[in-house]
Every structure is written in C-alpha cells, then in structure tokens.
Coordinates of N, CA and C in Angstrom, one line a residue:
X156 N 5.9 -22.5 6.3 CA 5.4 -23.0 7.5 C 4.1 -23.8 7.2
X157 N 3.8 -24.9 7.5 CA 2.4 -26.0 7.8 C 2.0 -26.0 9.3
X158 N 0.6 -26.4 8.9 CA 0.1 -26.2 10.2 C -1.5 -27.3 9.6
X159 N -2.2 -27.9 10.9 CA -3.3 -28.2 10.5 C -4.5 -27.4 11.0
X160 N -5.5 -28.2 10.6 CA -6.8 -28.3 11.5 C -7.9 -28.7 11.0
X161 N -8.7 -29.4 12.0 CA -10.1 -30.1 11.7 C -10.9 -29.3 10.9
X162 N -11.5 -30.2 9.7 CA -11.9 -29.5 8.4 C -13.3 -28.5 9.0
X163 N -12.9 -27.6 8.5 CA -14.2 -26.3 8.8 C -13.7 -25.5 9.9
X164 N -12.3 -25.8 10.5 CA -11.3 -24.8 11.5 C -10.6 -24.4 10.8
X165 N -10.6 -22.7 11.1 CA -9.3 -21.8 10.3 C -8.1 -22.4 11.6
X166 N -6.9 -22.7 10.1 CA -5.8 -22.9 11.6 C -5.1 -21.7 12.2
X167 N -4.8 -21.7 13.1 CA -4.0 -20.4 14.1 C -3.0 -20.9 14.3
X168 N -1.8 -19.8 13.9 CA -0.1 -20.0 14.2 C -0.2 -19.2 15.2
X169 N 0.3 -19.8 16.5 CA 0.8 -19.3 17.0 C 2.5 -18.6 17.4
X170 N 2.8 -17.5 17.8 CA 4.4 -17.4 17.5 C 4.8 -15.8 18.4
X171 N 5.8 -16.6 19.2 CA 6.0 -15.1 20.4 C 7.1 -14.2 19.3
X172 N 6.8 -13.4 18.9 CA 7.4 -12.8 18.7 C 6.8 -10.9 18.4
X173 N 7.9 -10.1 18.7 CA 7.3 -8.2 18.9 C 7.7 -7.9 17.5
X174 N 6.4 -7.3 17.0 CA 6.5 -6.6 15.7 C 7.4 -5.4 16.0
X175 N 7.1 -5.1 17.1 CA 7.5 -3.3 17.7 C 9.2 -3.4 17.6
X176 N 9.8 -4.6 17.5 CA 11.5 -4.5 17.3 C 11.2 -3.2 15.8
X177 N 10.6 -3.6 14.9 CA 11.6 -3.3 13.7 C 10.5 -1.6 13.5
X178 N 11.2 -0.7 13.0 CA 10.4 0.6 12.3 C 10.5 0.9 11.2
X179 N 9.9 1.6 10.4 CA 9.9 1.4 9.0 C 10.1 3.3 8.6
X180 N 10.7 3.6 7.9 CA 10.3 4.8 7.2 C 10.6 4.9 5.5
X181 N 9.7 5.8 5.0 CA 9.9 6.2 3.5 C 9.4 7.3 3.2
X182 N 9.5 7.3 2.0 CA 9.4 8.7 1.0 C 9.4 8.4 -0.5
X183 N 8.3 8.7 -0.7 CA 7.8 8.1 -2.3 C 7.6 9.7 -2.9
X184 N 8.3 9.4 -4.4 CA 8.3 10.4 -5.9 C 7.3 9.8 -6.9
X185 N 7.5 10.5 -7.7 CA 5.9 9.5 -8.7 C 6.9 8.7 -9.4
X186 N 8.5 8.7 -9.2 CA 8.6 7.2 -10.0 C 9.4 6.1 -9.2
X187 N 9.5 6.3 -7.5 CA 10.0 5.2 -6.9 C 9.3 5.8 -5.5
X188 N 9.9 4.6 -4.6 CA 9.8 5.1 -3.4 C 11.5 4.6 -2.5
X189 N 11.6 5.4 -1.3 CA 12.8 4.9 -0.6 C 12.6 4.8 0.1
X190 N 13.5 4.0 1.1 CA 13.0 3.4 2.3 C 14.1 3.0 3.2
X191 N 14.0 2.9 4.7 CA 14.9 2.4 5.7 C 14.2 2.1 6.8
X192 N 14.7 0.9 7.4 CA 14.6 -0.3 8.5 C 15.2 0.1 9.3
X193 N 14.4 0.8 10.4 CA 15.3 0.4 11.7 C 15.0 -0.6 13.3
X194 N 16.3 -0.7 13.8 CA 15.8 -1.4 14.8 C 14.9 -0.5 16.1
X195 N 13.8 -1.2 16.7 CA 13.6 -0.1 17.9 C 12.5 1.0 17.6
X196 N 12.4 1.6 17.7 CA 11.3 3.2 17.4 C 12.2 4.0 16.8
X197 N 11.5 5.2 16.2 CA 12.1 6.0 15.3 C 12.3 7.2 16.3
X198 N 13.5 8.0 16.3 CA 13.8 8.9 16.8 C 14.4 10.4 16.0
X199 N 14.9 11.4 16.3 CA 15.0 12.0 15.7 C 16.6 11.8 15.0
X200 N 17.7 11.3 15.7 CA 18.4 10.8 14.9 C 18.2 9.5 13.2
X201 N 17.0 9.2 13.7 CA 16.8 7.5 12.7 C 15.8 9.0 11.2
X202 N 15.3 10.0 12.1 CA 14.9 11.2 11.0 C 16.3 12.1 10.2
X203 N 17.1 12.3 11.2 CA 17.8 13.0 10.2 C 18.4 11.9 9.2
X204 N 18.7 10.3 9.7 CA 20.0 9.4 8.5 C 18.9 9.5 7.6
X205 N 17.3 9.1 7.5 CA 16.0 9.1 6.4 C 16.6 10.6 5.6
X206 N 16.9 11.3 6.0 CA 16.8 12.6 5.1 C 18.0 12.4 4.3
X207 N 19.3 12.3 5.3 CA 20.8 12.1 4.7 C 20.7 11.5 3.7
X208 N 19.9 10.0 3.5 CA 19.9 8.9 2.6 C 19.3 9.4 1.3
X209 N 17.4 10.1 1.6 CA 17.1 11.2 0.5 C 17.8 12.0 -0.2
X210 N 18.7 12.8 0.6 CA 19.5 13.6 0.0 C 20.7 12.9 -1.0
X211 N 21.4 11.9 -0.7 CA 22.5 11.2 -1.6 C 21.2 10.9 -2.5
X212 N 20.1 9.9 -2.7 CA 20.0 9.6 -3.9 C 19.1 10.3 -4.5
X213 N 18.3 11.7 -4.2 CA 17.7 12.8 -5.0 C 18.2 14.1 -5.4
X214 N 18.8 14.3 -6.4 CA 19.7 15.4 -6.7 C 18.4 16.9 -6.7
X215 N 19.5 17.8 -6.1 CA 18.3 19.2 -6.5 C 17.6 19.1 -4.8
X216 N 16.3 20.4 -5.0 CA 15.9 20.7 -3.9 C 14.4 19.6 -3.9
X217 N 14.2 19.3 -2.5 CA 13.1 18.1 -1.7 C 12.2 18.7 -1.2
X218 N 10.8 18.6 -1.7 CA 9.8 18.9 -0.9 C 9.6 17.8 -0.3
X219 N 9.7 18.3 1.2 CA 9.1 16.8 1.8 C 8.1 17.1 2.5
X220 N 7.1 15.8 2.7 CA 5.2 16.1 2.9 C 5.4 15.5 4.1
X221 N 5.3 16.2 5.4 CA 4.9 15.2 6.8 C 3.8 15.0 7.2
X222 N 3.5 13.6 8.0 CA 2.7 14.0 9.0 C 2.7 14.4 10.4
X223 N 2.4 14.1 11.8 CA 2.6 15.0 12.4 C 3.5 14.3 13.7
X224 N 4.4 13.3 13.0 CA 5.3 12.7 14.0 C 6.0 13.7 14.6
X225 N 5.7 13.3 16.2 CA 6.5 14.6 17.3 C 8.2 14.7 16.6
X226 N 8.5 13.3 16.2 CA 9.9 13.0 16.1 C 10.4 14.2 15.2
X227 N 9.7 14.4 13.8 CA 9.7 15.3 12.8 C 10.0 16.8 13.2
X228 N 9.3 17.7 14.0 CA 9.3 18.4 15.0 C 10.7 18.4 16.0
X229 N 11.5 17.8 16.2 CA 12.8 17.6 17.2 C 13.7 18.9 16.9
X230 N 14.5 19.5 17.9 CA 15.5 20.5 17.4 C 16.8 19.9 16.5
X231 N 16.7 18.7 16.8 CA 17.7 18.3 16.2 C 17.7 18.1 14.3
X232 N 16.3 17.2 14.1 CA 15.8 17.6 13.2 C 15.3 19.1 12.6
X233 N 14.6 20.0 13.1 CA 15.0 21.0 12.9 C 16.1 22.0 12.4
X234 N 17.4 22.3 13.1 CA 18.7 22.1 12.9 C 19.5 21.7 12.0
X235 N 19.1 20.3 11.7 CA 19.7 19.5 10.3 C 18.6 20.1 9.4
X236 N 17.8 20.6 9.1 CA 17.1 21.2 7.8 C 17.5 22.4 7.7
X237 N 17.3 23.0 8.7 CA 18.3 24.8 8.5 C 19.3 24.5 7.9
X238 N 20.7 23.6 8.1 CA 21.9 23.5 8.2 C 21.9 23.1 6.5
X239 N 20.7 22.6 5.6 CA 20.6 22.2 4.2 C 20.8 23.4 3.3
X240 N 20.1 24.1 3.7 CA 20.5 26.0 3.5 C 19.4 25.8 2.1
X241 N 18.2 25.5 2.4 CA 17.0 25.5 1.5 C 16.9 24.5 0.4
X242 N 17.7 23.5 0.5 CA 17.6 22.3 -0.3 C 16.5 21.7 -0.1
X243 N 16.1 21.3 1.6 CA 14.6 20.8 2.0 C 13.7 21.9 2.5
X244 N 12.7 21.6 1.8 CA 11.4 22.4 1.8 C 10.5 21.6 3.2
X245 N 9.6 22.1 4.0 CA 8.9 21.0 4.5 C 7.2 21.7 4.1
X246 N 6.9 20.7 4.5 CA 5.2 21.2 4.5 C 4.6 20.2 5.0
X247 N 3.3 20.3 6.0 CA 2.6 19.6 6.7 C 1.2 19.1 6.4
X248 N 1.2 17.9 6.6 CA -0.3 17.6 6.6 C -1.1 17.7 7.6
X249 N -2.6 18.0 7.4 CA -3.7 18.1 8.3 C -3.7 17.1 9.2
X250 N -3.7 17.6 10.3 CA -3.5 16.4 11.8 C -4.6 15.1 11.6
X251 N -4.5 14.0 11.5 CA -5.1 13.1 11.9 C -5.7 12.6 10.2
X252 N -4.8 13.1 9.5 CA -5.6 12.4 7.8 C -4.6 11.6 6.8
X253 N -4.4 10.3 7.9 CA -3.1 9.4 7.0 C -3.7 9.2 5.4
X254 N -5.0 9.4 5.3 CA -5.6 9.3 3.7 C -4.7 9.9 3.2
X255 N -4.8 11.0 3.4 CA -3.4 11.8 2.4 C -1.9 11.8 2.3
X256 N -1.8 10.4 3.1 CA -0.5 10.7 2.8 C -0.1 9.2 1.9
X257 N 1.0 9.6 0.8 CA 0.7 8.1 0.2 C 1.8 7.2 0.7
X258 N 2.2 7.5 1.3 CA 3.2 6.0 2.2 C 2.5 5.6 3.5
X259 N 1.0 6.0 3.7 CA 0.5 5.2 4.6 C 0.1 4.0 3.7
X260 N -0.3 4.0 2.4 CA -0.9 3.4 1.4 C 0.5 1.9 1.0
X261 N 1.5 2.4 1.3 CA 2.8 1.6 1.0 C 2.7 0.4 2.5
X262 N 2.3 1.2 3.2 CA 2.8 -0.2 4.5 C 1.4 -0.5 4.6
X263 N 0.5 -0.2 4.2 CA -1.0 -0.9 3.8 C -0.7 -2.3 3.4
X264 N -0.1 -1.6 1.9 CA -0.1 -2.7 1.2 C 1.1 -3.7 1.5
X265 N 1.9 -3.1 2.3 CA 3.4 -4.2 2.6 C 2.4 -5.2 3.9
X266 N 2.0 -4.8 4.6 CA 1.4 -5.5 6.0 C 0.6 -6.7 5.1
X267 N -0.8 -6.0 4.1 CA -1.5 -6.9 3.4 C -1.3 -8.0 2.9
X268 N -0.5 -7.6 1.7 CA -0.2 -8.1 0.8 C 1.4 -8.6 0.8
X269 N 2.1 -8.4 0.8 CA 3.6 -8.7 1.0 C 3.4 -9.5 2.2
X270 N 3.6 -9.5 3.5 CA 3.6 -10.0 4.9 C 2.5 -10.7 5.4
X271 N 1.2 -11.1 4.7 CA 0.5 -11.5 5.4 C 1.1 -13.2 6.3
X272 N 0.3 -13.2 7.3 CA 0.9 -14.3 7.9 C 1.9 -14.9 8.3
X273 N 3.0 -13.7 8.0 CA 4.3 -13.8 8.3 C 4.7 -14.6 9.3
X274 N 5.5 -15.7 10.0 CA 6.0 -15.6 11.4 C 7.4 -16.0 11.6
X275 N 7.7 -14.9 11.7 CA 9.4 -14.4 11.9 C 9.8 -15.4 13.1
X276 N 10.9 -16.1 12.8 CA 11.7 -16.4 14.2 C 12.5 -16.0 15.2
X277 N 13.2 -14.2 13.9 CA 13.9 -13.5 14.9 C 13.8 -12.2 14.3
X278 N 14.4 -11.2 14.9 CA 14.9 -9.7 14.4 C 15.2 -9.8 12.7
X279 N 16.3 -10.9 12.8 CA 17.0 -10.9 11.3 C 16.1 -11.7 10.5
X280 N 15.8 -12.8 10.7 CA 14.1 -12.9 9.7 C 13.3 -11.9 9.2
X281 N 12.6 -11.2 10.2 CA 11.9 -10.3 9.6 C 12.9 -9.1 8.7
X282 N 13.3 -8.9 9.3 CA 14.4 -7.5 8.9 C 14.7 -7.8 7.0
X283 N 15.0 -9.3 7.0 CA 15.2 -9.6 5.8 C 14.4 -9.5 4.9
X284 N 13.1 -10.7 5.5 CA 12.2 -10.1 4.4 C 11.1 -9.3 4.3
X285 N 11.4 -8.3 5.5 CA 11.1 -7.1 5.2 C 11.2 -6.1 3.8
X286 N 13.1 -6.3 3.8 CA 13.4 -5.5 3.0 C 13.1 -5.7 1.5
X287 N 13.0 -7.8 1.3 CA 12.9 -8.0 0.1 C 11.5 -7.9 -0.3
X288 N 10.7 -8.1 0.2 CA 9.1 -7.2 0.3 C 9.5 -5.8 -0.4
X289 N 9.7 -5.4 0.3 CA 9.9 -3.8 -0.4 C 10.9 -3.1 -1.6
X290 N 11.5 -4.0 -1.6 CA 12.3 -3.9 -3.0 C 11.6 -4.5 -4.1
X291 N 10.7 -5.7 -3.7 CA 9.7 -6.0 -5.2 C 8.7 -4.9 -5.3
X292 N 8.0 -4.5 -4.0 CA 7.2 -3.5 -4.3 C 7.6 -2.4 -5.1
X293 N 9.1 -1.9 -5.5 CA 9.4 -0.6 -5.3 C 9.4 -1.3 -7.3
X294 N 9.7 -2.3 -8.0 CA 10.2 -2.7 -8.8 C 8.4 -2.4 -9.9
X295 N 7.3 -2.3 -8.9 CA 5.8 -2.2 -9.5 C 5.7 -0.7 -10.1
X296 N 5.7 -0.2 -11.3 CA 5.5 1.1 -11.5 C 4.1 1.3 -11.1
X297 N 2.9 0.5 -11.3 CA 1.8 0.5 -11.5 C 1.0 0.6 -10.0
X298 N 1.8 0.1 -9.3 CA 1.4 -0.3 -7.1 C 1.7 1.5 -7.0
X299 N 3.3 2.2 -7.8 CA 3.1 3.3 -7.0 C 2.5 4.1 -7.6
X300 N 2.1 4.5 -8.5 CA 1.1 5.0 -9.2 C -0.5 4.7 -8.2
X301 N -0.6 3.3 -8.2 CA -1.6 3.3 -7.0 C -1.5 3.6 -5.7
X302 N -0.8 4.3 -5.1 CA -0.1 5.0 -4.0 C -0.8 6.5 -4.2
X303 N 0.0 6.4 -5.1 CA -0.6 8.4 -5.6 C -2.1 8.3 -5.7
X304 N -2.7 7.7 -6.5 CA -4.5 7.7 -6.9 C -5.4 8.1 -5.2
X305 N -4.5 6.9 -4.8 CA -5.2 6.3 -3.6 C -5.4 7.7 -2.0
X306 N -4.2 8.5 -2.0 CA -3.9 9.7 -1.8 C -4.4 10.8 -2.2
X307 N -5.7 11.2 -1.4 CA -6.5 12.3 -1.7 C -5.7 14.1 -2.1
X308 N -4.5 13.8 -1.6 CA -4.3 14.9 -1.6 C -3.5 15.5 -3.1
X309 N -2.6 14.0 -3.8 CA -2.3 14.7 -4.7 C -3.5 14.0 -6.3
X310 N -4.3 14.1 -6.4 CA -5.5 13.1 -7.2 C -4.9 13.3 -8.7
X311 N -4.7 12.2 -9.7 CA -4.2 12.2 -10.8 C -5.3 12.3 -11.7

C-alpha cells in the first residue's frame, strides 16, 4: 500500500476495518510454539479444539501454564481435562502478570514486528497473513528462546 504527505507529515492510512473479528491462541515449548486463529472471541469450546490440537501434536503428558482467562475456568473446559485422565496437568499464573507468561511476548512481537501497519481489506486478508506471520516466526529458534529469557517466570 502507498500513501503520501507534505514533507515533515507522518502519513496516516486510514481503513475501517475490526481487529476484534480474528482471536489468536498458543502454547510455546522451548523448541516451537503452536498456534490457532479463530474467528470471533475465544470461548470455551475455541479452548477445548487449542488443547485437542496440543494433544495430536505433543506426545506424553502437558503441563499447561494459564493465565486467568474466565474462558479457561468453563465446566466444559474443566470436563474435557478430567476426561484426559492426567495427561493435562494445569497450573496457574499470578493474576494480573502477563510478564510471565511467554506467549504474551509472542503477540508482542507478532503486533510489532510482523504486522506493523497492516491494513487488511477483509476477515480473509488478515486471517492469511496472520497465519504466515506466525509460521516464519515459529521457523526463528533464536525469537523463541527470546520468549523464554523475556518471561520472568521461567529465567534461563
């Protein structure tokens, strides 16, 4: 996309479009991270397919780190982790300390750095290169390693 303006004016794109269509979730190990797009807000069904999908491509038992999404919390969610029969572990983080968590550090850097100045035309615009954003990110051994550092909680 081009755009002008009178020399010594930052130019402004303007462009109607809702970020709030698309939601993001993941779950990072110290040698990848995984991830899924959905349309809409996240609910507790869009939490159990995130776990389903963990489950197919991490063999063995999952500790997984939350923070303190109500969604996380749902009986339904709930329910589907009993129903694993101790395969998923949970454990929680301190209310209000996204420092610690290292996939806040991931859409940090996807917003920043990947997406800056993006302006999507539609749902399937973004959606796309959303995803391809995040598959070069996931290709950086070194970005998620700086994930971890960056994440007080697990310090290397």
């Amino acid at each position: 996309m081009r755009t002008w303006a009178p020399r010594g004016h930052t130019p402004v794109l303007q462009y109607h479009f809702n970020w709030h269509l698309l939601s993001a979730m993941a779950g990072i190990t110290w040698w990848n991270f995984y991830f899924r797009l959905y349309p809409g807000t996240i609910h507790a069904t869009e939490v159990i397919d995130f776990l389903g999908h963990l489950l197919r491509h991490l063999p063995g038992k999952l500790l997984v780190v939350w923070d303190g999404l109500p969604q996380h919390r749902a009986r339904l969610v709930t329910e589907f982790i009993r129903a694993q029969r101790g395969r998923l572990a949970i454990e929680w983080l301190p209310a209000y300390a996204p420092e610690l968590n290292p996939v806040e550090y991931i859409w940090g850097y996807w917003k920043q750095h990947e997406l800056p100045n993006f302006c999507p035309h539609d749902f399937a615009q973004l959606s796309v290169a959303a995803r391809r954003a995040l598959k070069r990110m996931r290709r950086r051994p070194t970005l998620l390693m700086a994930f971890w550092e960056q994440a007080e909680l697990f310090p290397l």
